[in-house]
Coordinates of C-alpha atoms and ligand atoms in Angstrom, one line a residue:
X1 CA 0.7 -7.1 22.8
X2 CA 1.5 -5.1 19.7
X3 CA 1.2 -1.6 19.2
X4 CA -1.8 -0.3 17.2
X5 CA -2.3 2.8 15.2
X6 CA -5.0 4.5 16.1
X7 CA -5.7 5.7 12.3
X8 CA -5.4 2.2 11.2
X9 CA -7.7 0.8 13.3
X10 CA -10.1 3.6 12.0
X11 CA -8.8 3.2 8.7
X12 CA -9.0 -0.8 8.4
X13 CA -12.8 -1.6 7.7
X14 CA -13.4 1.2 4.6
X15 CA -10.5 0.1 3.1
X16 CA -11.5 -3.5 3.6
X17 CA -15.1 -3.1 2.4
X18 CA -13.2 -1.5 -0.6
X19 CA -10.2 -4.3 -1.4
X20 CA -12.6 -7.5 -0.6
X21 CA -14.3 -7.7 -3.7
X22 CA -11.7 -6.7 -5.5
X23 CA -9.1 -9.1 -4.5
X24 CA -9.8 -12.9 -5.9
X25 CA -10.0 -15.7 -4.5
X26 CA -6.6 -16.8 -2.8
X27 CA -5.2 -13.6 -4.2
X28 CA -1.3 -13.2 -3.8
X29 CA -1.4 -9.4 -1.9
X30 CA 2.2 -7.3 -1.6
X31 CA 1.7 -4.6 1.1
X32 CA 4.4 -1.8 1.1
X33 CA 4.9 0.0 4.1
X34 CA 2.8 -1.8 6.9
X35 CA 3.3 0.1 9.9
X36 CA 2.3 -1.4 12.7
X37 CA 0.9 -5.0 10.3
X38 CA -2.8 -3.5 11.6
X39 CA -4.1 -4.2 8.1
X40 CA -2.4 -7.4 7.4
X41 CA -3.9 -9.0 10.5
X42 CA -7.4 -7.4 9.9
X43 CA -7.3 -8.7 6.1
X44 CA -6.2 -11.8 7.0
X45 CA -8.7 -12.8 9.6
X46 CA -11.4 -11.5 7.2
X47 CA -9.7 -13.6 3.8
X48 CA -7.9 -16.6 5.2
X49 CA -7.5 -17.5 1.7
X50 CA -5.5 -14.7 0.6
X51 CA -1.6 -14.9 0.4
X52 CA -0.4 -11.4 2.0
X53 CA 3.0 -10.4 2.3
X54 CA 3.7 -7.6 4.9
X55 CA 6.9 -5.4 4.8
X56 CA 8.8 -2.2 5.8
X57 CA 11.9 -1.1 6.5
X58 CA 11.6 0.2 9.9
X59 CA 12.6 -1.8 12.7
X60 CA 10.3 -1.2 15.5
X61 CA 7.4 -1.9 13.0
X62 CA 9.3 -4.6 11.3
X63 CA 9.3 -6.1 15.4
X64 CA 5.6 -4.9 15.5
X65 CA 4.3 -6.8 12.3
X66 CA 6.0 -9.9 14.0
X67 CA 4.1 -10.1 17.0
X68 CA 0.7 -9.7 14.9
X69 CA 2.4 -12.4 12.5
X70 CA 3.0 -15.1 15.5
X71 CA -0.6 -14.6 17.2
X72 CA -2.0 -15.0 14.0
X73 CA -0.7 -18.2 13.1
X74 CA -2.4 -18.6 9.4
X75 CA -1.2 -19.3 6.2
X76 CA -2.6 -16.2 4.8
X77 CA -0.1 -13.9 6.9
X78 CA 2.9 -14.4 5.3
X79 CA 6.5 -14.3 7.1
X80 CA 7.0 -10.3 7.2
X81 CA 10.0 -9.2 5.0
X82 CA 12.2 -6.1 6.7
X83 CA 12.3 -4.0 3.3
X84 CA 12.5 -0.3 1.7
X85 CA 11.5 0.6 -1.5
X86 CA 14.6 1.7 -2.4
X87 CA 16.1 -1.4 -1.6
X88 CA 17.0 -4.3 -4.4
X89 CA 14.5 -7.1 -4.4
X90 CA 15.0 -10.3 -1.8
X91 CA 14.2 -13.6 -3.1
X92 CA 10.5 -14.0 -1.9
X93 CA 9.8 -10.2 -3.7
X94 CA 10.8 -11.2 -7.1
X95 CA 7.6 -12.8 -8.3
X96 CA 4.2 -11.5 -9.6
X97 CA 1.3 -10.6 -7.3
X98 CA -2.5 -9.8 -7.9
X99 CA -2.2 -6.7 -6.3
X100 CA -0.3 -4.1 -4.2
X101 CA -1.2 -2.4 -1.2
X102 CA -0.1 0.7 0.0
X103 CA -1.5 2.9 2.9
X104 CA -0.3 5.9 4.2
X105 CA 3.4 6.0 2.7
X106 CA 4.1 8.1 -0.4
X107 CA 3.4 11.5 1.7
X108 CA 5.2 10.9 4.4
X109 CA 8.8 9.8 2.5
X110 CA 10.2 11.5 -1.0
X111 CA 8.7 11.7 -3.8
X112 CA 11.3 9.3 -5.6
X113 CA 9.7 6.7 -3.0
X114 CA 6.6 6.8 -4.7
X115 CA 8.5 6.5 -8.4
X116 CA 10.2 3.5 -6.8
X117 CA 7.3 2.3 -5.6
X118 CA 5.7 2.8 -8.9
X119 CA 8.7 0.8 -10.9
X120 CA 8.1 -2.4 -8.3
X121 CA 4.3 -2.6 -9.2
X122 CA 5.5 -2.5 -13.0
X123 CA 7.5 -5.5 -12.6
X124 CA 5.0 -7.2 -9.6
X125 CA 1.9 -6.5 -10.8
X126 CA -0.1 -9.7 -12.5
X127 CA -1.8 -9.3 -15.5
X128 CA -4.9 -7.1 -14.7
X129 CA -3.5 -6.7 -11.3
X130 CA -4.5 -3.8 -8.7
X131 CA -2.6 -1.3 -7.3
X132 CA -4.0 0.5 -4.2
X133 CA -2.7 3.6 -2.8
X134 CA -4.6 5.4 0.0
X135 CA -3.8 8.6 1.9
X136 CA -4.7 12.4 1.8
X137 CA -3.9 13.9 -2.1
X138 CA -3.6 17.0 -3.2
X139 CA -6.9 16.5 -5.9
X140 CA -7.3 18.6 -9.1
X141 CA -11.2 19.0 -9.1
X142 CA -11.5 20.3 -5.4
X143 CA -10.1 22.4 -3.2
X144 CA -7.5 20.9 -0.5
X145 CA -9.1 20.5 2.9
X146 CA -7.9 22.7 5.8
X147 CA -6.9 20.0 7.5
X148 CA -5.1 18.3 5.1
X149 CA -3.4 22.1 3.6
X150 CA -2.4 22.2 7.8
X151 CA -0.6 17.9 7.5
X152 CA 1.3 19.3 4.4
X153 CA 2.6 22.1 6.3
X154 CA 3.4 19.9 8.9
X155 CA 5.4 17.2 6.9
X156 CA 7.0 19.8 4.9
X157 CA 8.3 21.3 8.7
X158 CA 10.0 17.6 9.4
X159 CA 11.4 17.2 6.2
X160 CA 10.6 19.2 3.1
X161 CA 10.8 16.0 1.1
X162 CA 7.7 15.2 2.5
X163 CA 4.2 16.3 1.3
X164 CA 0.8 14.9 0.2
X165 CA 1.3 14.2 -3.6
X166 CA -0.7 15.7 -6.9
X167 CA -3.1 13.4 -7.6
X168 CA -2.5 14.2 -11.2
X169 CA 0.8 13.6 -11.1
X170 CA 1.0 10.4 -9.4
X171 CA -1.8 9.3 -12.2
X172 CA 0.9 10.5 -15.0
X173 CA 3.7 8.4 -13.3
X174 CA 2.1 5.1 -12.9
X175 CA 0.5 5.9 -16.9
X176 CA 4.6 5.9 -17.4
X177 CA 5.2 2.3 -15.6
X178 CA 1.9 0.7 -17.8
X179 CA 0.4 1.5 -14.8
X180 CA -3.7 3.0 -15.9
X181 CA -6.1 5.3 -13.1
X182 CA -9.5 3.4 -12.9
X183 CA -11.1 4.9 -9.8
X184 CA -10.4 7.7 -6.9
X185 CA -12.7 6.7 -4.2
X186 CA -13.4 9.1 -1.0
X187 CA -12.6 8.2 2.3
X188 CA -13.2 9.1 5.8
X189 CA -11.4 11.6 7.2
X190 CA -10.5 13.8 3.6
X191 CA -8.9 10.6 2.6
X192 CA -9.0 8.6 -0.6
X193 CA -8.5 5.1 -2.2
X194 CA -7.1 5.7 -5.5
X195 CA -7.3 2.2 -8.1
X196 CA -4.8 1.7 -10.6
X197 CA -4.7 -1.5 -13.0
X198 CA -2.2 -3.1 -14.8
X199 CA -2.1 -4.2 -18.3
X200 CA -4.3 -7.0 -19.3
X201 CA -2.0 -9.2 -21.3
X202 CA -3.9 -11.6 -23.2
X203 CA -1.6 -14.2 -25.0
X204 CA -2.4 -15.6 -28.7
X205 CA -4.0 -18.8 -28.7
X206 CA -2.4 -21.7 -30.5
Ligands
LIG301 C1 2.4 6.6 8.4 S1 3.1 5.1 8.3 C2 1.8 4.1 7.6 C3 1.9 2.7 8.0 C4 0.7 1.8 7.7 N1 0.6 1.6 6.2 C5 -0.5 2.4 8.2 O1 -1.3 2.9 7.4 O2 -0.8 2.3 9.4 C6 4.3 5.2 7.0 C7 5.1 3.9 6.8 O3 5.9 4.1 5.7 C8 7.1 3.4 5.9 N2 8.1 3.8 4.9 C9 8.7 5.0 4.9 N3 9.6 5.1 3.9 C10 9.5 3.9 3.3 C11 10.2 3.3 2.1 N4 11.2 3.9 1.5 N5 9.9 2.0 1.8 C12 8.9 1.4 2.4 N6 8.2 1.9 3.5 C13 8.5 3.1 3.9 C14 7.5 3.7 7.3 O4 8.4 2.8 7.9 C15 6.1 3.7 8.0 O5 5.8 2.4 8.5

């Protein structure tokens, strides 16, 4: 049996009922940073016709994502890639996908892991393609929540690397990378599902 996250199996459904109508119709999904592959498996038993491509660079989830890859057994779970976002791109990355999901990364790892994984969604992202972060930010119009100020402190104490990001300035970086804010959506728990688009690029007709 795999191990399960007890945050994403709280965390799966919201961000579901958020994606799903979002994410077309045999959409091609990149997910950086699975963890434990919770939200591979749940999207892919919900959208058998998507195309999702787990990955991390941590072993024990990397061994993890497997198991929930093999009980699976459908097409839309694709082969899990053992990968960092600081690493170059392996053959099956270096294509375009409709969107990219991230959950629960760019707080807990530097901030130049966010830039990097801000300059893969430039080059990844389909025309009109979605990028989804989610996590507890640091927001500009509100005050931080105690128990979010409290994880900050915490993360900062294992490695002052770590912290939950400005909003504001992860907005400014992805503007930087072509990459434009459409939506900051609350979530449970003082978290939030932030939207980001990419560029539509309409070619000239003949
Ligand atoms: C808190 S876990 C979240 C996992 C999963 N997305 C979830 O929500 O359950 C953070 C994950 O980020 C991954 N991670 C850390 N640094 C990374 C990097 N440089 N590139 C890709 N993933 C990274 C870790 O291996 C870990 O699985």
């Amino acid at each position: 049996m795999p191990s399960l996250s007890p945050a994403a199996e709280r965390n799966k459904g919201p961000i579901f009922e958020i994606l799903n109508p979002l994410l077309p119709t045999g959409a091609q999904v990149m997910e950086v940073a699975s963890g434990t592959g919770q939200h591979a498996d749940y999207f892919c038993e919900k959208r058998p016709d998507l195309r999702w491509q787990p990955s991390d660079p941590d072993q024990a989830s990397f061994e993890n994502i497997m198991e929930f890859y093999r009980a699976r057994k459908s097409e839309a779970f694709q082969e899990p890639i053992r990968w960092s976002v600081f690493d170059p791109l392996p053959e099956p990355l270096q294509r375009s996908f409709d969107a990219v999901v991230n959950i629960n990364m760019i707080h807990i790892s530097p901030w130049e892991a966010c830039l990097a994984l801000l300059d893969h969604c430039k080059i990844w992202l389909a025309s009109g393609g979605l990028l989804h972060l989610y996590g507890p930010f640091i927001l500009g119009d509100r005050p931080t929540a105690a128990s979010n100020l409290a994880f900050h402190q915490s993360l900062q104490a294992r490695d002052p690397r770590w912290g939950l990001r400005e909003l504001d300035q992860v907005v400014a970086a992805a503007a930087t990378r072509g990459l434009l804010w459409k939506k900051t959506i609350d979530m449970p728990a003082n978290n939030v599902s932030v939207l980001f688009s990419a560029p539509r690029r309409d070619f000239p007709s003949r």
